[in-house]
């Protein structure tokens, strides 16, 4: 425990080897010793020759635990990756004690592997109980003290901290070395480490002074205690820079993996487009489980989907009426029936039969009939709710707990839906919620149990959203357990007719529309963010939104990440638009993106296509945010892409590769000659071997992640292709005709039975080292 009345100080000497071209390095943290969070008051490290920097800081023992991170101050400030806050515990030490801290700058290139995309899903595999038993035990770093074991005059206490995010589920990381204090290279005497979170592990050992410089290395061990991975070269821990009388040493560094940088491969598919034998005319959240099964068979480790928030009758997933509520179309009625059968023993035979008949009625559609699906699901959900009864619904403690936990957004959303239906009956500007005769401040009254709309309009909203939540969460946990990450999509804006604008209009510039320059100018119709207002409460809306999203997802795509730097803003009342701001883009982007980055531990991928200002790329790299490379829109040499990128063969906003090949023959010929088979005539079609080559290039990428649309993946196998590539198009920007109605022509169960294709795909990915941990 920390004695806040303790007197005296501890001398902490921190050192860092890092190349700086002009400028200085500071160590900043929330305590007084580290500048109270102000980089201009934080202690400055002094350059001691070459790339070595150091500074000594006096830390009051009463502080107990102090936290800090490094920042390079120059013309362009550079922050180290926020894997986890560094901390030093001085509790229990005597006045005048000395700690020598030898740190390594935490690179954003490595930090991405500490996100939940890898720690919870791809590497962690859901952290299942059996695997956790043989992993490093979790322990809060702040509680690791020096005072529990006396240190002799002829020895030092050394704390090893290693960033080792690439770890198979069930494996553990240890430190071993030449000194007797490190086990004398004896496998049975390795020093155990504890998991302090975010891919970091720590452990302590007492090492005799005579053993310095001490040789050591880190190793991974499997569930049976067998060494499965070790660093190639031995490390040496030196005391050359330590002050006389130092008894405590901290060595903070990253594991040196003997293999190349980790990379992974995934697929892109909108939930709406998934088809299984259980679908009701549209893909549903629980259908994702069968997509996960196919990923497991083929070796893919990530599923990217489009936005899934409620967009009402608008088929575009980018026109959501709530940033929190899920779209009712993605609910599975039969699963709700099974829920009440299992939990309460209710006879749900009637509603279950109705649900099965809808599968038969709607599931043979080649395209999504959004109005029909939404209407049919609305009617059956009403029927299920009436059958179960409102009283029985509220006997469910899990339901009541969820409603209470989500009251902040749920009540506003339910009130919004109630009022929206009323406004449509008399307000010819109902699509602009700022014209409504009710405000969000009246949400309490609109959703009160005494309200006349409570049982007929409010409870149904709670009921639908609860079951959407449980079904999506089930799919997410299933994906995790199979080592598959789910990647969501974060639209750049929200519609004017949304519960977000209705509840917090001050966060949006309602006198303007967002868009893009051009001839003609693009007007997207939604209001730009009021970033100054958002930052006044620490971007609370973003933090709430992303925390909610993190329940289900391990990664997310930022649609039009350029909007975090500047936005083309067009006055609502007419006149040309302009970029806002028109300068200071680096500072704007850093400020906004850092705010959302700290709101969750999901991997962030930015869609940075289009007219990209020069400030964007460096900021994304600095923060550890992946950019996007679509092969036909860049040089296309996937093996030369920078690591912090997503490599994609196409996307939902352009033609899949096979369709593009037929639509743009000249571009296809150039592509073929440059990247596929130089000097050979370009074939029409293209044949499946060309599709295979395209996917192989993406498996061979030097980028962290490759995500190819499912259409491009199955086009590798002639017998799996759709009959008409034009039917594979999901969206055509600037058009509404035929957009957002695409469905898979194959059911996921049928793809899972294609053993030869699955084996082919696994061999492609295995041959490219995709998913190889060690």
XYZ file of C-alpha atoms in Angstrom:
774
model
C 0.000 0.000 0.000
C 1.078 3.573 -0.625
C 1.864 5.667 2.434
C 0.949 9.170 1.330
C 2.449 10.549 4.534
C 5.852 8.993 3.892
C 8.728 11.446 3.788
C 11.790 11.520 1.587
C 12.468 11.068 -2.107
C 13.812 8.450 -4.454
C 16.303 9.336 -7.179
C 15.066 7.930 -10.512
C 17.525 8.069 -13.373
C 15.813 7.364 -16.683
C 17.736 6.780 -19.884
C 16.714 6.148 -23.464
C 18.521 5.312 -26.677
C 16.705 7.089 -29.486
C 17.770 9.032 -32.563
C 16.505 12.606 -32.657
C 17.165 14.933 -35.589
C 16.904 18.268 -33.830
C 14.949 18.868 -30.649
C 14.861 17.298 -27.201
C 13.085 14.483 -25.381
C 10.941 14.982 -22.294
C 9.364 12.511 -19.875
C 5.855 13.736 -19.095
C 3.276 12.378 -16.667
C 0.444 13.424 -14.353
C 2.596 13.849 -11.208
C 4.475 16.983 -10.207
C 7.796 15.180 -10.750
C 6.894 14.701 -14.422
C 5.411 18.105 -15.181
C 1.760 17.567 -14.208
C 0.969 16.495 -17.773
C 2.515 19.630 -19.338
C 5.196 18.795 -21.903
C 6.750 22.241 -21.415
C 7.212 21.693 -17.648
C 8.242 18.039 -17.905
C 11.865 17.040 -17.160
C 14.092 17.229 -20.234
C 16.486 14.426 -21.019
C 20.061 15.430 -21.786
C 21.928 13.967 -24.723
C 24.951 12.061 -23.429
C 26.607 11.178 -26.705
C 25.290 9.423 -29.768
C 21.659 8.388 -29.292
C 21.725 8.117 -25.481
C 19.519 10.475 -23.483
C 19.091 10.618 -19.702
C 17.736 12.650 -16.801
C 17.450 12.182 -13.051
C 14.116 12.895 -11.402
C 13.459 13.187 -7.659
C 10.231 11.363 -6.864
C 8.546 11.772 -3.451
C 8.013 8.399 -1.771
C 4.533 9.608 -0.846
C 3.630 9.544 -4.558
C 3.741 5.742 -4.434
C 3.425 5.170 -8.180
C 4.349 7.701 -10.868
C 3.442 7.419 -14.544
C 5.078 8.951 -17.599
C 5.700 8.682 -21.336
C 8.276 10.128 -23.729
C 7.670 12.991 -26.145
C 10.138 14.321 -28.698
C 9.877 18.118 -28.815
C 10.956 19.565 -32.141
C 9.341 21.425 -35.010
C 6.987 18.458 -35.100
C 6.321 16.876 -31.697
C 6.444 13.092 -31.689
C 4.752 10.973 -29.029
C 5.668 7.381 -28.356
C 2.917 4.814 -28.878
C 0.381 4.603 -26.098
C 0.665 0.880 -25.493
C 0.343 1.443 -21.772
C 1.477 4.149 -19.419
C 4.945 3.619 -18.021
C 4.966 3.558 -14.257
C 7.510 3.366 -11.457
C 6.617 2.239 -7.940
C 8.633 3.899 -5.173
C 6.359 2.791 -2.328
C 8.244 1.213 0.565
C 11.680 2.416 -0.510
C 13.931 4.369 1.826
C 14.814 8.036 1.515
C 17.648 8.492 -0.977
C 17.181 5.147 -2.750
C 18.297 5.095 -6.394
C 16.550 3.471 -9.369
C 18.227 3.162 -12.778
C 15.606 2.950 -15.533
C 16.751 1.834 -18.983
C 13.883 2.365 -21.429
C 13.257 1.737 -25.112
C 11.057 4.104 -27.138
C 7.748 2.381 -27.884
C 7.183 2.388 -31.622
C 3.685 2.671 -33.118
C 4.700 -0.008 -35.622
C 4.790 -2.561 -32.787
C 2.055 -0.971 -30.713
C -0.713 -1.984 -33.120
C -0.215 -5.584 -31.973
C -1.230 -4.559 -28.440
C -4.747 -3.689 -29.592
C -7.703 -5.934 -28.847
C -7.711 -7.040 -32.491
C -4.737 -9.204 -31.597
C -4.777 -9.498 -27.812
C -8.458 -10.502 -27.544
C -9.003 -12.207 -30.877
C -6.213 -13.207 -33.276
C -3.609 -14.067 -30.612
C -5.805 -14.256 -27.508
C -8.571 -16.428 -29.015
C -11.070 -15.095 -26.499
C -8.769 -15.795 -23.547
C -10.539 -19.061 -22.850
C -10.230 -20.525 -19.373
C -8.107 -23.542 -20.328
C -5.565 -21.407 -22.193
C -5.391 -18.740 -19.477
C -4.330 -21.387 -16.939
C -0.942 -21.791 -18.634
C -0.405 -18.143 -19.580
C 1.373 -15.493 -17.536
C -0.899 -14.519 -14.646
C -2.354 -11.009 -14.839
C -1.192 -8.516 -12.236
C -1.439 -4.710 -11.955
C 1.961 -3.187 -12.622
C 1.454 -0.505 -9.975
C 1.309 -3.208 -7.303
C 4.698 -4.708 -8.136
C 6.888 -3.273 -5.369
C 10.581 -3.425 -4.546
C 10.193 -3.702 -0.803
C 8.943 -7.297 -0.426
C 12.431 -8.873 -0.522
C 15.561 -7.362 1.119
C 18.463 -6.592 -1.224
C 21.991 -7.530 -0.120
C 24.983 -5.221 -0.469
C 26.468 -7.434 -3.162
C 23.410 -7.614 -5.417
C 20.871 -5.519 -7.296
C 17.133 -5.906 -7.805
C 16.316 -5.899 -11.516
C 12.845 -5.525 -12.969
C 12.435 -6.761 -16.526
C 9.596 -5.287 -18.582
C 9.147 -6.691 -22.080
C 6.663 -5.857 -24.814
C 5.831 -9.236 -26.340
C 2.410 -8.964 -28.016
C 2.865 -11.869 -30.444
C 1.999 -14.734 -28.113
C -0.066 -17.797 -28.907
C -3.007 -18.492 -26.614
C -1.905 -20.787 -23.782
C 1.779 -19.792 -24.079
C 3.814 -17.763 -21.590
C 6.913 -15.549 -21.721
C 9.886 -15.881 -19.341
C 13.341 -14.411 -18.876
C 16.414 -16.589 -18.523
C 20.111 -15.790 -18.257
C 23.676 -16.647 -17.329
C 23.517 -15.331 -13.761
C 22.324 -17.588 -10.964
C 19.686 -14.952 -10.317
C 18.312 -15.654 -13.802
C 18.521 -19.441 -13.587
C 22.001 -19.941 -15.065
C 20.406 -20.899 -18.403
C 18.583 -23.762 -16.669
C 15.123 -24.153 -18.216
C 13.689 -25.282 -14.890
C 14.867 -22.077 -13.190
C 13.652 -19.448 -15.639
C 12.325 -16.234 -14.037
C 8.524 -15.997 -14.362
C 6.847 -12.830 -15.614
C 3.356 -11.485 -14.995
C 0.998 -10.045 -17.593
C 0.570 -6.329 -16.886
C -1.713 -5.770 -19.887
C -1.521 -4.642 -23.505
C 1.186 -7.123 -24.474
C 3.524 -6.102 -21.631
C 5.075 -8.538 -19.140
C 7.140 -7.844 -16.030
C 9.193 -9.779 -13.518
C 11.947 -9.217 -10.941
C 15.162 -10.955 -10.034
C 18.091 -10.365 -7.686
C 21.372 -10.445 -9.609
C 24.833 -10.444 -7.966
C 26.894 -7.387 -8.852
C 29.750 -9.624 -10.004
C 27.516 -10.948 -12.819
C 27.260 -7.580 -14.557
C 27.095 -7.044 -17.452
C 24.459 -9.782 -17.181
C 23.580 -11.904 -20.195
C 19.925 -12.851 -20.678
C 17.139 -13.389 -23.203
C 13.375 -13.802 -23.317
C 11.663 -17.042 -24.329
C 8.146 -18.293 -25.016
C 7.000 -21.575 -23.496
C 3.939 -23.650 -24.438
C 1.368 -25.234 -22.135
C 3.649 -28.259 -21.574
C 6.609 -26.120 -20.576
C 8.403 -26.632 -23.887
C 10.325 -23.706 -25.354
C 8.647 -22.665 -28.632
C 10.333 -19.365 -29.419
C 13.398 -17.545 -28.159
C 15.363 -14.479 -29.078
C 18.209 -15.237 -31.457
C 20.921 -13.273 -29.650
C 21.684 -12.860 -25.972
C 21.140 -9.437 -24.432
C 23.504 -7.711 -21.996
C 22.332 -5.670 -19.037
C 24.981 -3.098 -18.188
C 25.350 -0.695 -15.268
C 27.654 1.660 -17.160
C 25.270 4.601 -16.882
C 23.999 3.890 -13.372
C 24.896 6.197 -10.482
C 27.028 4.826 -7.623
C 24.873 3.319 -4.895
C 22.099 2.242 -7.258
C 20.315 -0.875 -5.966
C 17.294 -1.006 -8.260
C 17.262 -1.367 -12.044
C 14.370 -1.348 -14.543
C 14.972 -2.708 -18.042
C 12.096 -1.910 -20.429
C 12.343 -3.271 -23.981
C 10.618 -5.184 -26.773
C 10.916 -8.901 -27.580
C 13.203 -9.529 -30.557
C 11.207 -12.032 -32.611
C 13.419 -14.214 -34.802
C 10.810 -14.239 -37.578
C 9.636 -11.445 -39.872
C 7.000 -8.869 -38.925
C 3.573 -10.316 -38.231
C 0.852 -9.909 -40.824
C -2.663 -11.225 -41.185
C -5.292 -11.746 -43.877
C -9.037 -11.214 -43.730
C -12.181 -10.783 -45.786
C -14.703 -7.975 -46.254
C -18.432 -8.679 -46.382
C -21.431 -6.566 -45.325
C -23.652 -8.297 -42.782
C -26.610 -7.628 -45.061
C -24.981 -9.613 -47.875
C -24.324 -12.821 -45.925
C -26.532 -15.738 -46.910
C -27.049 -18.880 -44.819
C -29.853 -21.425 -44.535
C -31.099 -19.462 -41.497
C -31.211 -15.965 -43.027
C -34.491 -14.098 -43.318
C -34.026 -12.329 -46.631
C -30.945 -10.488 -45.385
C -27.784 -11.359 -43.498
C -28.171 -11.373 -39.709
C -25.711 -10.960 -36.853
C -25.807 -14.653 -36.001
C -24.882 -15.461 -39.612
C -21.441 -14.108 -38.761
C -20.785 -17.343 -36.856
C -20.873 -19.290 -40.119
C -18.590 -16.718 -41.726
C -16.205 -17.352 -38.821
C -16.410 -21.096 -39.547
C -15.383 -20.448 -43.142
C -12.514 -18.212 -41.987
C -11.296 -20.975 -39.695
C -11.309 -23.467 -42.561
C -9.490 -21.152 -44.972
C -7.005 -19.596 -42.519
C -8.415 -16.063 -42.591
C -8.289 -14.143 -39.302
C -10.441 -11.046 -39.747
C -13.931 -10.138 -40.955
C -14.586 -6.543 -41.999
C -18.199 -5.413 -42.209
C -19.999 -2.186 -43.098
C -21.791 0.054 -40.571
C -24.625 -1.739 -38.734
C -26.437 1.084 -36.972
C -30.136 1.775 -37.443
C -30.673 3.670 -40.698
C -34.432 3.121 -40.777
C -35.789 2.632 -44.278
C -32.652 4.020 -45.942
C -30.680 1.049 -47.341
C -27.388 2.932 -47.094
C -25.494 1.865 -43.964
C -23.887 5.313 -43.927
C -27.189 7.089 -43.149
C -27.641 6.008 -39.547
C -30.253 7.594 -37.299
C -28.192 6.613 -34.251
C -24.517 6.044 -33.571
C -25.431 3.531 -30.868
C -28.603 1.671 -31.877
C -28.286 -1.400 -34.094
C -30.345 -1.968 -37.239
C -33.503 -4.073 -36.615
C -33.074 -5.837 -39.973
C -30.128 -7.792 -38.569
C -32.148 -9.497 -35.826
C -32.984 -13.211 -35.991
C -36.588 -13.748 -34.808
C -36.170 -17.492 -34.252
C -33.269 -16.852 -31.849
C -35.546 -14.618 -29.743
C -38.060 -17.456 -29.527
C -35.310 -19.846 -28.442
C -34.158 -17.313 -25.824
C -37.527 -17.329 -24.025
C -37.962 -21.062 -24.433
C -34.644 -21.772 -22.709
C -34.756 -19.033 -20.102
C -38.394 -19.141 -19.033
C -39.700 -22.406 -20.457
C -42.312 -20.578 -22.525
C -44.152 -22.353 -25.312
C -42.917 -20.468 -28.377
C -44.128 -22.968 -30.993
C -46.407 -20.458 -32.723
C -43.883 -17.616 -33.119
C -41.127 -20.134 -33.952
C -43.223 -21.531 -36.800
C -43.849 -18.013 -38.035
C -40.095 -17.289 -37.942
C -39.277 -20.454 -39.911
C -41.893 -19.611 -42.514
C -40.221 -16.207 -43.048
C -36.914 -17.939 -43.766
C -38.653 -20.035 -46.444
C -40.511 -16.989 -47.730
C -37.626 -14.522 -48.037
C -34.360 -16.405 -48.219
C -34.373 -17.339 -51.906
C -34.226 -13.675 -52.951
C -31.122 -12.878 -54.994
C -31.247 -9.239 -53.916
C -32.237 -7.624 -50.636
C -35.752 -6.197 -50.554
C -35.104 -3.792 -47.684
C -38.664 -2.434 -47.187
C -40.155 -5.928 -47.221
C -37.558 -7.403 -44.860
C -37.957 -4.521 -42.424
C -41.758 -4.737 -42.494
C -41.852 -8.523 -42.069
C -39.432 -8.363 -39.171
C -41.339 -5.523 -37.532
C -44.530 -7.586 -37.614
C -43.006 -10.777 -36.261
C -41.115 -8.968 -33.480
C -44.385 -7.345 -32.427
C -45.952 -10.806 -32.463
C -43.155 -12.319 -30.344
C -43.328 -9.462 -27.838
C -47.095 -9.802 -27.529
C -46.733 -13.556 -27.078
C -44.086 -13.205 -24.351
C -45.772 -10.233 -22.696
C -44.252 -7.025 -21.353
C -44.433 -8.271 -17.752
C -42.434 -11.395 -18.582
C -39.882 -9.336 -20.486
C -39.282 -7.241 -17.380
C -38.879 -10.349 -15.218
C -35.630 -10.917 -17.079
C -32.889 -9.490 -14.853
C -30.364 -9.524 -17.706
C -32.735 -7.396 -19.768
C -33.315 -4.945 -16.926
C -29.588 -4.677 -16.188
C -28.837 -3.985 -19.839
C -31.501 -1.283 -20.083
C -30.130 0.388 -16.937
C -26.529 0.206 -18.171
C -27.396 1.703 -21.570
C -29.955 4.243 -20.368
C -27.844 7.201 -21.540
C -28.274 6.543 -25.249
C -31.187 4.103 -25.157
C -33.733 6.452 -23.628
C -32.880 9.256 -26.068
C -33.065 6.847 -28.986
C -36.431 5.408 -27.913
C -37.821 8.915 -27.413
C -36.422 9.895 -30.811
C -38.220 6.961 -32.486
C -41.496 7.796 -30.736
C -41.336 11.432 -31.742
C -40.149 10.663 -35.287
C -43.303 8.688 -36.005
C -45.423 11.562 -34.705
C -43.542 14.247 -36.646
C -44.019 12.324 -39.901
C -47.772 12.741 -39.526
C -47.787 16.558 -39.516
C -44.297 18.028 -40.060
C -43.217 18.315 -43.692
C -39.648 18.861 -42.448
C -39.644 15.793 -40.188
C -36.297 14.752 -41.686
C -34.644 17.653 -39.814
C -35.053 16.974 -36.097
C -34.126 20.563 -35.231
C -37.634 21.504 -36.506
C -39.453 19.119 -34.143
C -41.820 20.397 -31.470
C -40.228 18.145 -28.839
C -36.642 18.317 -27.595
C -34.403 15.593 -26.188
C -34.737 17.271 -22.790
C -38.262 15.812 -22.804
C -37.027 12.244 -23.436
C -37.749 11.302 -19.828
C -41.409 12.129 -20.206
C -41.672 10.492 -23.646
C -40.247 7.220 -22.316
C -41.824 7.230 -18.853
C -43.736 4.066 -17.871
C -46.743 6.360 -17.464
C -46.456 7.578 -21.063
C -49.264 6.371 -23.371
C -46.558 5.237 -25.807
C -44.612 3.174 -23.293
C -45.904 -0.353 -23.954
C -46.608 0.132 -27.659
C -43.554 2.138 -28.771
C -40.892 2.429 -26.052
C -40.705 -1.152 -24.781
C -40.513 -2.555 -28.348
C -37.427 -0.399 -28.949
C -35.781 -1.687 -25.755
C -36.810 -5.252 -26.655
C -35.386 -5.159 -30.179
C -32.156 -3.426 -29.184
C -31.536 -5.859 -26.324
C -31.850 -8.897 -28.559
C -29.762 -7.296 -31.297
C -27.109 -6.733 -28.623
C -27.164 -10.323 -27.358
C -27.044 -11.759 -30.876
C -24.171 -9.552 -32.051
C -22.286 -10.175 -28.811
C -22.727 -13.925 -29.280
C -21.270 -13.690 -32.767
C -18.385 -11.542 -31.520
C -17.471 -13.945 -28.711
C -17.678 -16.851 -31.140
C -15.270 -15.066 -33.484
C -12.859 -14.335 -30.622
C -12.830 -17.965 -29.499
C -11.852 -18.999 -33.040
C -9.075 -16.426 -33.330
C -11.022 -14.248 -35.755
C -11.308 -10.488 -35.259
C -14.373 -8.446 -36.184
C -13.725 -5.074 -37.794
C -16.501 -2.504 -37.764
C -16.967 0.698 -39.734
C -17.215 4.226 -38.333
C -19.029 6.603 -40.721
C -17.531 10.083 -40.891
C -20.864 11.748 -40.122
C -24.372 11.319 -38.735
C -27.600 12.351 -40.420
C -29.566 15.426 -39.435
C -32.468 13.165 -38.573
C -30.661 11.232 -35.846
C -30.954 10.775 -32.124
C -27.389 12.106 -31.828
C -28.225 15.472 -33.391
C -31.537 15.616 -31.521
C -29.901 14.892 -28.140
C -26.665 16.889 -28.518
C -27.114 19.490 -31.283
C -24.252 21.587 -29.897
C -21.777 18.952 -31.133
C -22.663 19.609 -34.776
C -22.483 22.605 -37.113
C -26.141 22.653 -38.058
C -25.808 25.702 -40.320
C -23.549 23.765 -42.695
C -23.354 20.525 -44.642
C -20.303 18.347 -45.156
C -19.207 17.515 -48.673
C -16.324 17.550 -51.101
C -15.024 20.060 -53.679
C -15.383 19.397 -57.365
C -17.400 20.197 -60.421
C -20.081 19.594 -59.460
C -19.519 20.095 -55.746
C -20.597 17.132 -53.580
C -23.068 17.903 -50.791
C -23.424 14.929 -48.424
C -26.245 16.490 -46.440
C -25.006 15.763 -42.926
C -23.673 18.391 -40.510
C -19.920 18.622 -39.833
C -18.651 17.990 -36.309
C -18.135 20.941 -33.998
C -14.734 19.777 -32.768
C -14.137 22.744 -30.467
C -17.352 21.942 -28.638
C -16.527 18.228 -28.529
C -13.146 18.850 -26.911
C -14.702 20.910 -24.116
C -15.740 17.730 -22.317
C -12.860 15.581 -23.487
C -14.768 14.239 -26.511
C -17.249 12.431 -24.278
C -19.583 11.630 -27.192
C -16.763 9.895 -29.046
C -15.630 8.056 -25.917
C -19.156 6.782 -25.266
C -19.623 5.814 -28.902
C -16.373 3.872 -29.159
C -16.738 2.182 -25.770
C -20.142 0.966 -26.957
C -18.655 -0.228 -30.250
C -15.809 -2.056 -28.462
C -18.275 -4.491 -26.920
C -18.548 -6.136 -30.321
C -15.516 -5.173 -32.394
C -11.764 -5.614 -32.216
C -10.911 -3.135 -34.961
C -12.671 -0.412 -36.911
C -12.364 1.515 -40.139
C -12.719 5.292 -40.078
C -14.653 6.303 -43.147
C -12.986 9.381 -44.710
C -10.332 9.858 -42.011
C -9.399 13.096 -43.806
C -12.444 14.586 -42.077
C -10.544 14.481 -38.790
C -8.051 16.929 -40.296
C -10.355 19.166 -42.312
C -13.836 19.070 -43.777
C -15.360 20.687 -46.833
C -18.168 22.734 -45.282
C -21.054 24.147 -47.326
C -23.481 26.758 -45.921
C -27.002 25.332 -45.643
C -28.514 28.535 -46.981
C -26.423 28.536 -50.146
C -23.010 29.546 -51.340
C -19.840 27.656 -52.133
C -18.036 25.516 -49.637
C -14.560 25.754 -48.202
C -12.136 23.618 -46.206
C -12.313 24.109 -42.444
C -9.743 24.566 -41.068
C -7.595 25.789 -43.942
C -4.347 25.450 -41.985
C -2.816 23.716 -38.972
C -3.922 20.316 -40.265
C -1.272 18.338 -38.430
C -2.299 19.768 -35.060
C -6.007 19.347 -35.873
C -5.585 15.733 -36.940
C -3.426 14.817 -33.946
C -5.813 16.437 -31.503
C -8.920 14.769 -32.888
C -7.488 11.331 -33.621
C -5.628 11.082 -30.322
C -8.914 11.772 -28.526
C -10.648 8.828 -30.164
C -7.593 6.576 -30.040
C -7.539 6.712 -26.247
C -11.268 5.921 -26.063
C -10.802 2.220 -26.850
C -8.187 -0.446 -27.464
C -9.454 -1.381 -30.925
C -7.130 -1.360 -33.922
C -7.841 1.781 -35.971
C -7.683 1.793 -39.772
C -8.233 5.036 -41.655
C -9.694 5.272 -45.159
C -7.242 7.865 -46.482
C -8.141 7.890 -50.162
C -8.827 10.882 -52.388
C -7.201 14.313 -52.225
C -4.931 13.633 -49.245
C -3.093 16.569 -47.614
C 0.611 15.853 -46.926
C 0.058 16.071 -43.148
C -2.216 13.017 -43.033
C 0.247 10.180 -43.638
C 2.824 11.144 -40.987
C 0.110 11.645 -38.354
C -1.402 8.225 -39.020
C 2.030 6.584 -38.733
C 2.856 8.497 -35.562
C -0.368 7.361 -33.895
C -0.166 3.789 -35.151
C -3.259 4.114 -37.347
C -3.277 1.999 -40.494
C -3.866 3.635 -43.858
C -5.505 1.974 -46.859
C -3.994 0.813 -50.148
C -6.350 -0.329 -52.923
C -4.149 -1.994 -55.510
C -5.608 -0.495 -58.678
C -5.432 3.043 -57.223
C -1.741 3.014 -56.337
C 1.428 1.516 -57.815
C 0.075 -1.841 -56.744
C 3.308 -3.431 -55.532
C 1.795 -4.935 -52.426
C 5.156 -6.270 -51.276
C 6.443 -2.694 -50.979
C 3.556 -1.232 -48.955
C 4.490 0.455 -45.658
C 3.731 -1.807 -42.688
C 0.999 0.318 -41.117
C -1.495 -0.212 -43.919
C -4.443 -2.318 -44.984
C -3.901 -3.866 -48.417
C -7.106 -4.402 -50.403
C -7.860 -5.767 -53.860
C -11.056 -3.655 -54.047
C -13.741 -2.348 -51.697
C -17.500 -1.849 -51.376
C -17.300 1.534 -53.140
C -15.802 0.210 -56.352
C -16.191 -2.731 -58.711
C -14.834 -6.109 -57.567
C -11.754 -7.150 -59.524
C -13.536 -9.374 -62.053
C -16.092 -6.682 -62.902
C -13.401 -3.977 -63.053
C -11.415 -6.155 -65.470
C -14.362 -6.174 -67.875
C -15.339 -2.528 -67.398
C -11.866 -1.001 -67.693
C -9.975 -3.070 -70.238
C -7.226 -0.512 -70.778
C -6.477 -0.279 -67.067
C -6.668 -4.067 -66.773
C -4.126 -4.489 -69.593
C -1.732 -2.108 -67.870
C -2.263 -3.812 -64.519
C -1.658 -7.253 -66.046
C 1.535 -6.197 -67.794
C 2.998 -4.485 -64.741
C 2.015 -6.864 -61.957
C 0.754 -10.208 -63.238
C 2.641 -11.482 -66.282
C 4.966 -9.011 -67.989
C 5.288 -9.464 -71.736
C 2.260 -11.750 -72.098
C -1.065 -10.840 -73.766
C -3.761 -9.847 -71.301
C -6.540 -12.451 -71.108
C -10.211 -11.576 -70.946
C -12.470 -12.712 -68.179
C -10.166 -12.694 -66.286
C -9.435 -16.412 -65.803
C -9.326 -17.759 -62.266
C -5.521 -17.950 -62.272
C -5.394 -14.154 -62.563
C -7.754 -13.830 -59.606
C -5.489 -16.226 -57.715
C -2.473 -14.081 -58.555
C -4.235 -10.965 -57.231
C -5.052 -12.639 -53.915
C -1.541 -14.093 -53.688
C -0.077 -10.610 -54.101
C -2.188 -9.483 -51.164
C -1.159 -12.449 -49.058
C 2.469 -11.556 -49.886
C 2.004 -7.945 -48.817
C 4.430 -6.163 -46.518
C 1.457 -4.431 -44.863
C 0.151 -5.491 -41.458
C -3.284 -6.464 -42.743
C -4.715 -7.557 -46.065
C -8.504 -7.470 -46.401
C -10.055 -8.544 -49.688
C -13.784 -8.542 -50.493
C -15.373 -11.978 -50.453
C -16.242 -11.593 -54.146
C -12.542 -11.326 -55.059
C -11.652 -14.266 -52.828
C -14.141 -16.761 -54.240
C -13.452 -15.599 -57.812
C -10.182 -17.545 -57.505
C -12.176 -20.744 -58.045
C -14.065 -20.886 -61.341
C -16.840 -23.124 -59.999
C -17.559 -20.704 -57.147
C -17.915 -17.554 -59.248
C -21.233 -15.794 -59.698
C -22.760 -16.013 -63.166
C -22.666 -12.281 -63.805
C -19.928 -10.108 -62.277
C -22.218 -7.056 -62.555
C -24.321 -8.608 -59.814
C -21.339 -8.521 -57.432
C -21.347 -4.710 -57.138
C -22.345 -3.424 -53.680
C -22.332 0.344 -54.151
C -21.654 2.878 -56.865
C -20.890 6.280 -55.293
C -23.061 9.037 -56.730
C -25.837 6.612 -57.656
C -28.687 4.990 -55.746
C -29.827 2.588 -58.452
C -29.098 -1.006 -57.431
C -26.951 0.006 -54.453
C -26.805 -1.784 -51.083
C -28.972 -4.728 -52.208
C -26.188 -7.262 -52.895
C -26.432 -10.778 -51.429
C -23.992 -13.665 -51.662
C -24.936 -16.094 -54.415
C -23.512 -18.905 -52.256
C -24.611 -19.881 -48.767
C -21.879 -19.912 -46.161
C -22.604 -23.554 -45.325
C -21.940 -24.454 -48.960
C -18.632 -22.565 -48.963
C -17.620 -24.423 -45.793
C -18.115 -27.706 -47.684
C -15.698 -26.667 -50.434
C -12.772 -28.536 -48.859
C -10.463 -28.262 -51.870
C -10.868 -24.501 -52.021
C -10.362 -24.187 -48.264
C -7.170 -26.209 -48.476
C -5.994 -24.116 -51.427
C -6.616 -20.897 -49.521
C -4.907 -22.162 -46.363
C -1.849 -23.112 -48.399
C -1.720 -19.667 -50.023
C -1.818 -17.919 -46.654
C 0.549 -20.367 -44.993
C 3.029 -19.978 -47.845
C 2.952 -16.202 -47.366
C 3.444 -16.485 -43.575
C 0.071 -14.841 -42.911
C -0.930 -15.417 -39.305
C 2.459 -16.851 -38.294
C 3.012 -15.827 -34.684
C 6.600 -16.996 -34.138
